[in-house]
Short mmCIF file of C-alpha atoms and ligand atoms in Angstrom, two decimals:
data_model
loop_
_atom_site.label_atom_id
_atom_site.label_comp_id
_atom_site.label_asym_id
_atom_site.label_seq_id
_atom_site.Cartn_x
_atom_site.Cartn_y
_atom_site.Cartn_z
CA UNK A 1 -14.50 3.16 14.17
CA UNK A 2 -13.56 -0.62 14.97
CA UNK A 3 -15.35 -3.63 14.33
CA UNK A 4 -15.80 -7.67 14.43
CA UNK A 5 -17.85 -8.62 12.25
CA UNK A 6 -21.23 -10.49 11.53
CA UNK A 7 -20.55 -12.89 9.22
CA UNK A 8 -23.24 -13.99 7.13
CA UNK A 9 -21.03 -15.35 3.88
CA UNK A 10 -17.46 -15.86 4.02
CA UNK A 11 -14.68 -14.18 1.31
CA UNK A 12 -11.66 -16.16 -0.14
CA UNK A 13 -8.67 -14.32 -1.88
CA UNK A 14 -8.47 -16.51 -4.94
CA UNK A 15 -5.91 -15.00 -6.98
CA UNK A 16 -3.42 -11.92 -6.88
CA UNK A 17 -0.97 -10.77 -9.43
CA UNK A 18 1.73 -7.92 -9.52
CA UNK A 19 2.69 -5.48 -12.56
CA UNK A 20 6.12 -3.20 -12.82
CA UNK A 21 7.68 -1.07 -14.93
CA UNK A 22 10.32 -2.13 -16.59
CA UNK A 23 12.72 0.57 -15.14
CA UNK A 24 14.66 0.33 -12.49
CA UNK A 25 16.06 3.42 -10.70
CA UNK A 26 18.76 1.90 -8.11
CA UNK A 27 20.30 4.23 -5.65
CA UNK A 28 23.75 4.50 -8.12
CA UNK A 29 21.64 6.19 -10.44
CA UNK A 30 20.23 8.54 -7.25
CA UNK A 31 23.59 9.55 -6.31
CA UNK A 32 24.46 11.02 -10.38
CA UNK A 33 21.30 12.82 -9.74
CA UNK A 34 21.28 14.41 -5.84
CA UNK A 35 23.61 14.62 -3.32
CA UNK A 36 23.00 11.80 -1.80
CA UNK A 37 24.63 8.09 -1.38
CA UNK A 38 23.54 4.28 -1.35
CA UNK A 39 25.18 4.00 2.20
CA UNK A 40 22.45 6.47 3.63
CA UNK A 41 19.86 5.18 1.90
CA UNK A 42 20.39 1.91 2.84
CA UNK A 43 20.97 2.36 6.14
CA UNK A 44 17.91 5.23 6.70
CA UNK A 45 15.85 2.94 4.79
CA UNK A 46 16.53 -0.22 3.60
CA UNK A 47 15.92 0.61 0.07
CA UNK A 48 18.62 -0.42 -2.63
CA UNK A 49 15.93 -0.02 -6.02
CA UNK A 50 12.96 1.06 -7.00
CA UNK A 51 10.78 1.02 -10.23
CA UNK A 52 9.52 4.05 -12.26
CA UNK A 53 7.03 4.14 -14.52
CA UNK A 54 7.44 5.39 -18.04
CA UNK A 55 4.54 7.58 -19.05
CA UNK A 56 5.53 8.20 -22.69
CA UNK A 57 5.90 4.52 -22.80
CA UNK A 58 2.16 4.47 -21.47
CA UNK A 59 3.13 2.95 -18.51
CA UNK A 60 1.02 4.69 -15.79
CA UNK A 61 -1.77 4.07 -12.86
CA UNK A 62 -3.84 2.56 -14.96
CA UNK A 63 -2.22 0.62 -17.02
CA UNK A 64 0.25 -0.87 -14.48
CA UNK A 65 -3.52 -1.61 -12.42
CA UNK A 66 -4.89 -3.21 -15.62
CA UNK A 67 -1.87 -5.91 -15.61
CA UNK A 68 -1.87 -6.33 -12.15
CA UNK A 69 -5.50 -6.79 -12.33
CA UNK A 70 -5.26 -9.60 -15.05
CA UNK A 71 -2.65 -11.21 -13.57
CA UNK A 72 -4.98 -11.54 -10.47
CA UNK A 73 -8.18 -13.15 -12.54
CA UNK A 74 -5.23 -15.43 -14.67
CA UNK A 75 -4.08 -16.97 -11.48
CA UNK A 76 -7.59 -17.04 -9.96
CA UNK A 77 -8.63 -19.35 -13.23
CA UNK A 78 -11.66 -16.72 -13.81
CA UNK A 79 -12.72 -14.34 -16.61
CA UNK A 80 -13.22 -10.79 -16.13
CA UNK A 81 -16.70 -11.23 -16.91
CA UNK A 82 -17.35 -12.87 -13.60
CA UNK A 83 -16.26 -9.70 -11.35
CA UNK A 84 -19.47 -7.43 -10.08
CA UNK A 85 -17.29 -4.57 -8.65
CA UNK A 86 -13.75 -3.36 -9.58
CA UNK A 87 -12.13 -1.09 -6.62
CA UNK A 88 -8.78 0.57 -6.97
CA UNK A 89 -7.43 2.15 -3.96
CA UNK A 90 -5.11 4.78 -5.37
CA UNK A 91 -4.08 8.16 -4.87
CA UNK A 92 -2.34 8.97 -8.00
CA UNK A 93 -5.03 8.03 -10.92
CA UNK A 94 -4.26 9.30 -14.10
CA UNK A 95 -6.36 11.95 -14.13
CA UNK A 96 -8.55 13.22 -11.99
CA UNK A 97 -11.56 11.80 -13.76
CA UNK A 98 -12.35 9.06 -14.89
CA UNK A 99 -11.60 6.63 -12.14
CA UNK A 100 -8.63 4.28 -12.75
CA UNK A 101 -11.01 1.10 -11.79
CA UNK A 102 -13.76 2.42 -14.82
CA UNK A 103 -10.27 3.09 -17.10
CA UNK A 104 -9.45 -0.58 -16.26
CA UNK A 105 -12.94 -2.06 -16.43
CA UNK A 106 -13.76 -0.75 -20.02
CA UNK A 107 -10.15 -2.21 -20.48
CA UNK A 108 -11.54 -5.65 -19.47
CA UNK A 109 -14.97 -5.35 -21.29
CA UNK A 110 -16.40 -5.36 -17.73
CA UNK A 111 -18.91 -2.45 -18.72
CA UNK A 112 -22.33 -2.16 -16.42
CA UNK A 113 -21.02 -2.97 -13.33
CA UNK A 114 -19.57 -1.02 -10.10
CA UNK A 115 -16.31 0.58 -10.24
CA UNK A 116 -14.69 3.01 -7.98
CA UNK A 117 -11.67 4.68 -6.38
CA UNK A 118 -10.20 4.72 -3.25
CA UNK A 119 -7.98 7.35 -1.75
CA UNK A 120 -6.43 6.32 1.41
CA UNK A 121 -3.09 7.25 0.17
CA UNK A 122 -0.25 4.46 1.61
CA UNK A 123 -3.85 2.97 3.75
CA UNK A 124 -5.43 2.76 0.34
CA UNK A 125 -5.39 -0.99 0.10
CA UNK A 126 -5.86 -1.81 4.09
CA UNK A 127 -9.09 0.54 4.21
CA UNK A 128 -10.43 -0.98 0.72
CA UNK A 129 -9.75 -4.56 1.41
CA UNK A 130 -11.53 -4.00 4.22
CA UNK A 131 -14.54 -2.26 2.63
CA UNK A 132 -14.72 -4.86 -0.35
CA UNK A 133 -14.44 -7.90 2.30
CA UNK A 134 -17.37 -5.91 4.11
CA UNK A 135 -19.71 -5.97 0.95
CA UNK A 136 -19.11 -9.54 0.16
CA UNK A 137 -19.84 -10.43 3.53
CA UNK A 138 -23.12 -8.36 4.00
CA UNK A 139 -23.65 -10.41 0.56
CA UNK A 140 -23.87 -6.75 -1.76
CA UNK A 141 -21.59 -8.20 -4.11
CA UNK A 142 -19.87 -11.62 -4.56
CA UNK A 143 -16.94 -11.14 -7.07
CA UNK A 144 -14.47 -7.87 -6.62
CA UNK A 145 -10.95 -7.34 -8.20
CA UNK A 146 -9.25 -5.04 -5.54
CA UNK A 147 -6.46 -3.13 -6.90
CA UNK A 148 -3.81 -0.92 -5.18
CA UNK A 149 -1.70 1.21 -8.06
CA UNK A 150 0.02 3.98 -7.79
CA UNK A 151 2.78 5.80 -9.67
CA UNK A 152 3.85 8.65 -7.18
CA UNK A 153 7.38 8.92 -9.00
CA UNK A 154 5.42 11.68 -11.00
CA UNK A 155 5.37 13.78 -8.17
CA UNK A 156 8.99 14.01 -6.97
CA UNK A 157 11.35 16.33 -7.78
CA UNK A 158 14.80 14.24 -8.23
CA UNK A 159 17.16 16.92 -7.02
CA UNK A 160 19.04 17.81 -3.76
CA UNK A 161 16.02 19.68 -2.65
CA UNK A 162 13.71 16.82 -2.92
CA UNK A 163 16.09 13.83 -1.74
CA UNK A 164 13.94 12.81 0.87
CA UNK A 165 11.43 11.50 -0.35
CA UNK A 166 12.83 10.92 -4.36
CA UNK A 167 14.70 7.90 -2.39
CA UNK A 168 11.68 6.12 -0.95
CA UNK A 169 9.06 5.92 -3.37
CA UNK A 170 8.67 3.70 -6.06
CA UNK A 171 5.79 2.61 -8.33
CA UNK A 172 3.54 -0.29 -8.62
CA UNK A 173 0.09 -2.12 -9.34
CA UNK A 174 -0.53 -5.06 -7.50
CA UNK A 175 -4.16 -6.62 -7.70
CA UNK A 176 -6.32 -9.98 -5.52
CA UNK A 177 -9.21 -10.83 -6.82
CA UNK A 178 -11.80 -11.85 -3.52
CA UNK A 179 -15.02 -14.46 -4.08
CA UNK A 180 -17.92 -15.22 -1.90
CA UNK A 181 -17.24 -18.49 0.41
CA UNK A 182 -20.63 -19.91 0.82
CA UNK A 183 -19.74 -23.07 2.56
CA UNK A 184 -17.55 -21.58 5.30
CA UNK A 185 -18.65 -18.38 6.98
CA UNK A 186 -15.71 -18.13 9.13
CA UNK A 187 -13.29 -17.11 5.76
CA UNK A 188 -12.75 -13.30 5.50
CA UNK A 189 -11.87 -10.50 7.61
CA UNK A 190 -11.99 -11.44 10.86
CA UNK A 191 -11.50 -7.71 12.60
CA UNK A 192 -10.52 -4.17 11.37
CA UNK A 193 -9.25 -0.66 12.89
CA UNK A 194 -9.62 1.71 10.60
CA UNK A 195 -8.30 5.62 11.62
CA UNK A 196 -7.53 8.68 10.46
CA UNK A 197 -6.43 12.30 11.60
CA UNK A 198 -6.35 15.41 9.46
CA UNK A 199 -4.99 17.27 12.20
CA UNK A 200 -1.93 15.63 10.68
CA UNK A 201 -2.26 16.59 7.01
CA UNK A 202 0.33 18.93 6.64
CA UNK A 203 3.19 16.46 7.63
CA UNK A 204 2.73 15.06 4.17
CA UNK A 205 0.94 16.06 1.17
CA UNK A 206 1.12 16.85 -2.38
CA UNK A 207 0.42 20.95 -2.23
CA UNK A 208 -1.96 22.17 -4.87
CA UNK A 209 -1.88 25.64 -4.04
CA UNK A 210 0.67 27.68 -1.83
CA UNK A 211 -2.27 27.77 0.59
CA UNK A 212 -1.85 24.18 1.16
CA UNK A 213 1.96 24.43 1.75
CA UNK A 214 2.38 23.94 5.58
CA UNK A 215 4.60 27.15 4.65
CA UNK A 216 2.71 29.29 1.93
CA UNK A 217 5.16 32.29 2.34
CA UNK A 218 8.00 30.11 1.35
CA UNK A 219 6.13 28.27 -1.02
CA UNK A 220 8.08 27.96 -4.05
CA UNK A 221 5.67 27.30 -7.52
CA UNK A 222 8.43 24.60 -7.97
CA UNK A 223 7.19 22.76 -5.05
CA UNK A 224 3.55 22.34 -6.21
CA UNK A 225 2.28 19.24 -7.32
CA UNK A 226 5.21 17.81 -5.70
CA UNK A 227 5.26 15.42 -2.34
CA UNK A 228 6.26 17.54 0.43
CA UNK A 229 7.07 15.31 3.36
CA UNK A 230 8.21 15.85 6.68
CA UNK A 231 10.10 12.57 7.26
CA UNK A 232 10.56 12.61 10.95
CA UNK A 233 7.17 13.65 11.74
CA UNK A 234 6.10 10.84 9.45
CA UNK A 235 8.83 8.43 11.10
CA UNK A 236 7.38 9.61 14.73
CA UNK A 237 3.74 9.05 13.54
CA UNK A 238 4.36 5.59 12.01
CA UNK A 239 6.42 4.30 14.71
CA UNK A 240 3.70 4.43 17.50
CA UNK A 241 0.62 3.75 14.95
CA UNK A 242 2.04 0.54 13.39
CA UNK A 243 1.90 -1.18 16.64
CA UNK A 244 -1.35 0.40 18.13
CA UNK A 245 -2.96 -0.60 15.26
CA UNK A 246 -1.51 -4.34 15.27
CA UNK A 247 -2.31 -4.84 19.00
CA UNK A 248 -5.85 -3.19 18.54
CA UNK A 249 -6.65 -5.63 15.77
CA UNK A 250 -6.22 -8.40 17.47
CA UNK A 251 -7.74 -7.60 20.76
CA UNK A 252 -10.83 -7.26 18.73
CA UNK A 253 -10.30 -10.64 17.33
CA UNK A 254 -8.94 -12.11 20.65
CA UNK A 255 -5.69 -13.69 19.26
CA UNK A 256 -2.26 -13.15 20.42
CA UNK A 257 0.69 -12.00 17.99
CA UNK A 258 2.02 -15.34 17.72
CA UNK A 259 -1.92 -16.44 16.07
CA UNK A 260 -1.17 -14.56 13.21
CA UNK A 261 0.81 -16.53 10.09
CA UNK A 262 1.99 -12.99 8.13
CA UNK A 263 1.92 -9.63 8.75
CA UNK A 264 1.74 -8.15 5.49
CA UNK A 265 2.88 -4.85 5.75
CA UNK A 266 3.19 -1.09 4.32
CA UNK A 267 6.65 -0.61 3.09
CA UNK A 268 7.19 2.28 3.85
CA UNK A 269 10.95 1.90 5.78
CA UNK A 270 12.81 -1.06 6.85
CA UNK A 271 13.71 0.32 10.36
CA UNK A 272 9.42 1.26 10.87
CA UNK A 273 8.99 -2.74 9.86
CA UNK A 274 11.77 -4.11 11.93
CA UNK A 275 10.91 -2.33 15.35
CA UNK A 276 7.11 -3.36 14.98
CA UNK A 277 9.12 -7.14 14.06
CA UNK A 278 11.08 -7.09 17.75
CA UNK A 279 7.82 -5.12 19.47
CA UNK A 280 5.66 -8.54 19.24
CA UNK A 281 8.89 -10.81 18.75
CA UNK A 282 8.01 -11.95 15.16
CA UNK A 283 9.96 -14.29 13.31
CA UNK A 284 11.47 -12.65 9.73
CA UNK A 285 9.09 -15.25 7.82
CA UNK A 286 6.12 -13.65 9.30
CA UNK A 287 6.99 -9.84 8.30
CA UNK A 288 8.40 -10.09 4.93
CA UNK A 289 10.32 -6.89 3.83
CA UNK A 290 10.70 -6.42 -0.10
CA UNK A 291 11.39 -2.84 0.01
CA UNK A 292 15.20 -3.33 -0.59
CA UNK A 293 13.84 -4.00 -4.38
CA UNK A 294 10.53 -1.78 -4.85
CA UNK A 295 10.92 1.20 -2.82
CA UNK A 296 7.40 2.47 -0.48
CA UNK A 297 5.07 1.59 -3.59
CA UNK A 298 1.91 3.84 -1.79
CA UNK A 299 -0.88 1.74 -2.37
CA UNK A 300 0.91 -1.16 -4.15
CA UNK A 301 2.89 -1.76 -1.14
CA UNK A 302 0.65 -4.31 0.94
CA UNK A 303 -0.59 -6.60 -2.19
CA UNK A 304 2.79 -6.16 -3.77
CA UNK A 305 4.12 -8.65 -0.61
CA UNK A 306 0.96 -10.20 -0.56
CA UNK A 307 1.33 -11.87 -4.23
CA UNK A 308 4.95 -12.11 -3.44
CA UNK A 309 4.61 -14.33 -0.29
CA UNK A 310 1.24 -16.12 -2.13
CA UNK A 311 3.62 -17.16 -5.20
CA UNK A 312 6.22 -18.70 -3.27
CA UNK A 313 3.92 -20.53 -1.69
CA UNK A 314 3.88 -19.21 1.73
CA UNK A 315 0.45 -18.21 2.42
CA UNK A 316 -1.70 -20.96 2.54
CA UNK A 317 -5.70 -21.91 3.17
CA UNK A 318 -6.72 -21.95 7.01
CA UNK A 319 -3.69 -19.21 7.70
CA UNK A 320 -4.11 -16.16 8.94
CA UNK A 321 -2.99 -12.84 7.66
CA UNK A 322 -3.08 -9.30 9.06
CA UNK A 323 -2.70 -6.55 6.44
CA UNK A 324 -1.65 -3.57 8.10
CA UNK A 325 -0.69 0.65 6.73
CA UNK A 326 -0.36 4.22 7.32
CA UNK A 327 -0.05 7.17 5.03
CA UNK A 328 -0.98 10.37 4.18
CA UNK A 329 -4.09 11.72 5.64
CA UNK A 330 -3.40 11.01 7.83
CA UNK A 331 -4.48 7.39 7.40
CA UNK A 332 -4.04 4.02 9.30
CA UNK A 333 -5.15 1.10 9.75
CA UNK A 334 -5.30 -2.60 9.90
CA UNK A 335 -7.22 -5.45 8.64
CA UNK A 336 -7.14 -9.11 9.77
CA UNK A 337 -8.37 -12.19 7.72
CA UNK A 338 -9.19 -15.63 7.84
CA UNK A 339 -8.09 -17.34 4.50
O1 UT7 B 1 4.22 5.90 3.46
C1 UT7 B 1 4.63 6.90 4.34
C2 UT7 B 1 5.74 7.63 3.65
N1 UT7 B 1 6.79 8.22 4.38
C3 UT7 B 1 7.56 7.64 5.34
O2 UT7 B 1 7.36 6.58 5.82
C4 UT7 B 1 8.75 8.45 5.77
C5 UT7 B 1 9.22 8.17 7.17
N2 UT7 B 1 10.46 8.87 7.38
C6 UT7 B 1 11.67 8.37 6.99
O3 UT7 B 1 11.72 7.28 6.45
C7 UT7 B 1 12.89 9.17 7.28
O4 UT7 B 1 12.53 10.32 8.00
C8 UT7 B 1 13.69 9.58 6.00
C9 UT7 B 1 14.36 8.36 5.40
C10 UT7 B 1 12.78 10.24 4.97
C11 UT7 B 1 14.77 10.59 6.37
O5 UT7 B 1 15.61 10.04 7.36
P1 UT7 B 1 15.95 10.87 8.68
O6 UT7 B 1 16.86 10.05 9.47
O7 UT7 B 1 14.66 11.26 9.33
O8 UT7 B 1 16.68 12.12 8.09
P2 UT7 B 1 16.38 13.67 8.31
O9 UT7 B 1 15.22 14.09 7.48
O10 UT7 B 1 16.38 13.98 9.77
O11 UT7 B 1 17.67 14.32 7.71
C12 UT7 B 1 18.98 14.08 8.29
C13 UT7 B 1 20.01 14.66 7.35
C14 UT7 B 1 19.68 16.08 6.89
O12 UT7 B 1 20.90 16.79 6.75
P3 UT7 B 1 21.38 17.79 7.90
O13 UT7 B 1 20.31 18.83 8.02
O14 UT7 B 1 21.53 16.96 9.13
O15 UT7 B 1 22.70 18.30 7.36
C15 UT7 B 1 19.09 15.86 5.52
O16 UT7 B 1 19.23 16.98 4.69
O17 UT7 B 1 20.08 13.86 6.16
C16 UT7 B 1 19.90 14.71 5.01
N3 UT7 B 1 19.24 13.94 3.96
C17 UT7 B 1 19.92 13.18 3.10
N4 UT7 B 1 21.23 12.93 2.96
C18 UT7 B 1 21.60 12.11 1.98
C19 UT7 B 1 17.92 13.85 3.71
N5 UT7 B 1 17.74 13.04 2.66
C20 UT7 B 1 18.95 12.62 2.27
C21 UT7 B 1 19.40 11.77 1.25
N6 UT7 B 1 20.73 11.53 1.14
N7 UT7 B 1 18.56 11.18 0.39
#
């Protein structure tokens, strides 16, 4: 369930890169299409805009993963021909097969070698970035481009009935592209907690039959396919995870809050991130909060901050960084590196 971890190679993070759509859906635009306001918002959230992708535009999972995925290997000064695995933690591919990361690896002429999914839902990216750090390390593989994209705007219904969650989500590909360290073993993930409950799966889910609906007698067809969350319960859940999982993490790697450079986090509200802030008495430059401008981005979320904080030049080699999520599942976890 938890784990430090034998290291016989190390892993660096040698690139990351982002990709949007171009639209933005700010919460003036919310409030001609609900009842709803950007006062609440803000204050229940945090959020002021998010992006939506344009699928008649071709802007979608895939696509949105492809550019994040370049932009990754561009600022990593490498060629696509060098990766041995592509991994794309999503939970809102295209289709439900073929696999966003073989979509995206044809896309790069990277035919031949691995490719797979992950679906850890808002977790996605901790639980994969954990699993490709994990095969570099045992030395299976020694160049992966990790991908989290998702595009869960598809799945909301913007109206009154659907407010609560059409304000939080946005979408979003954001890609790093991890190498082998052979000279210095102690580079990588350092410790992970990885969880889950399914006890908890009807607190939020994407019903594909009324039989899934935590309801099924109310069960409206209307409501299938879309995200039916229960935002307290999910507010409740995330509020005593986020820490657990932050303190558990670094027991198993012996360090104390302060140890740890940036917490890069799942955006999934700005009240969740700043009581977890003023639980271990973080400064705001070690738990960055973008949501204000993308919205909870699913999968996206962590490597979205990630590339932010990397291109301003605030992560740096010999930090520390703890990625850390929870989600749908239910999922949670959190994964702690050495860079
Ligand atoms: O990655 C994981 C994804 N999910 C989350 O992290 C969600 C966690 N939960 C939350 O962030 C919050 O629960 C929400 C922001 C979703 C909702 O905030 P809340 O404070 O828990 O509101 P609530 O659901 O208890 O609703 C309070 C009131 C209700 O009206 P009544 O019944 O008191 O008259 C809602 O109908 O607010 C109403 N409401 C809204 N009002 C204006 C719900 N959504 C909206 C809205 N605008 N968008």
């Amino acid at each position: 369930m938890t784990a430090q971890h034998p290291r016989p190679y190390g892993v660096e993070i040698l690139g990351s890169g982002t990709a949007l759509p171009e639209r933005r859906l700010t919460n003036a635009d919310l409030e001609t299409m609900m009842e709803t306001s950007d006062e609440w918002i803000v204050q229940r959230t945090g959020i002021r805009e998010r992006r939506v992708a344009d699928w008649a535009s071709n802007e979608k999972t895939s696509t949105l993963a492809l550019g994040a995925l370049q932009a990754a290997l561009k600022d990593a000064g490498m060629d696509a021909s060098e990766l041995d695995l592509i991994l794309v933690a999503t939970m809102t591919p295209d289709m439900p097969t073929p696999s966003v990361s073989c979509i995206i690896a044809a896309e790069l002429g990277c035919t031949g070698i691995a490719a797979f999914d992950l679906n850890a839902a808002c977790s996605g990216f901790v639980f994969s970035i954990s699993t490709a750090s994990a095969m570099i390390q045992s030395g299976m593989y020694r160049t992966i481009g990790l991908v989290g994209a998702d595009c869960l705007t598809k799945h909301i219904e913007y109206s009154t009935a659907g407010r609560s969650s059409a304000i939080l989500f946005g979408d979003a590909a954001a890609a790093v592209v991890l190498r082998r360290n052979d000279n210095d073993t102690s580079t990588g993930m350092i410790a992970h907690a990885l969880h889950s409950d399914g006890n908890g799966s009807k607190i939020l889910l994407i019903p594909a039959d009324r039989n899934d609906h935590p309801d099924p007698e109310s069960c409206d067809d209307r409501e299938l396919n879309r995200v039916y969350m229960n935002g307290q319960g999910v507010f409740k859940f995330a509020v005593k995870k986020f820490p657990e999982v932050i303190e558990e993490a670094l027991e198993l790697a012996g360090l104390h809050a302060d140890e740890v450079d940036h917490y890069i986090c799942h955006q999934a509200n700005a009240r969740i991130l700043e009581a977890a802030r003023k639980r271990f008495g973080l400064d705001e430059s070690k738990l960055r909060i973008n949501i204000d401008r993308f919205g909870n981005t699913v999968g996206a979320s962590c490597p979205l901050v990630f590339d932010e904080l990397r291109k301003e030049g605030a992560i740096k080699p010999g930090q520390r960084v703890m990625f850390i999520a929870f989600g749908a599942g239910l999922t949670w976890g959190a994964s702690l590196w050495q860079l």
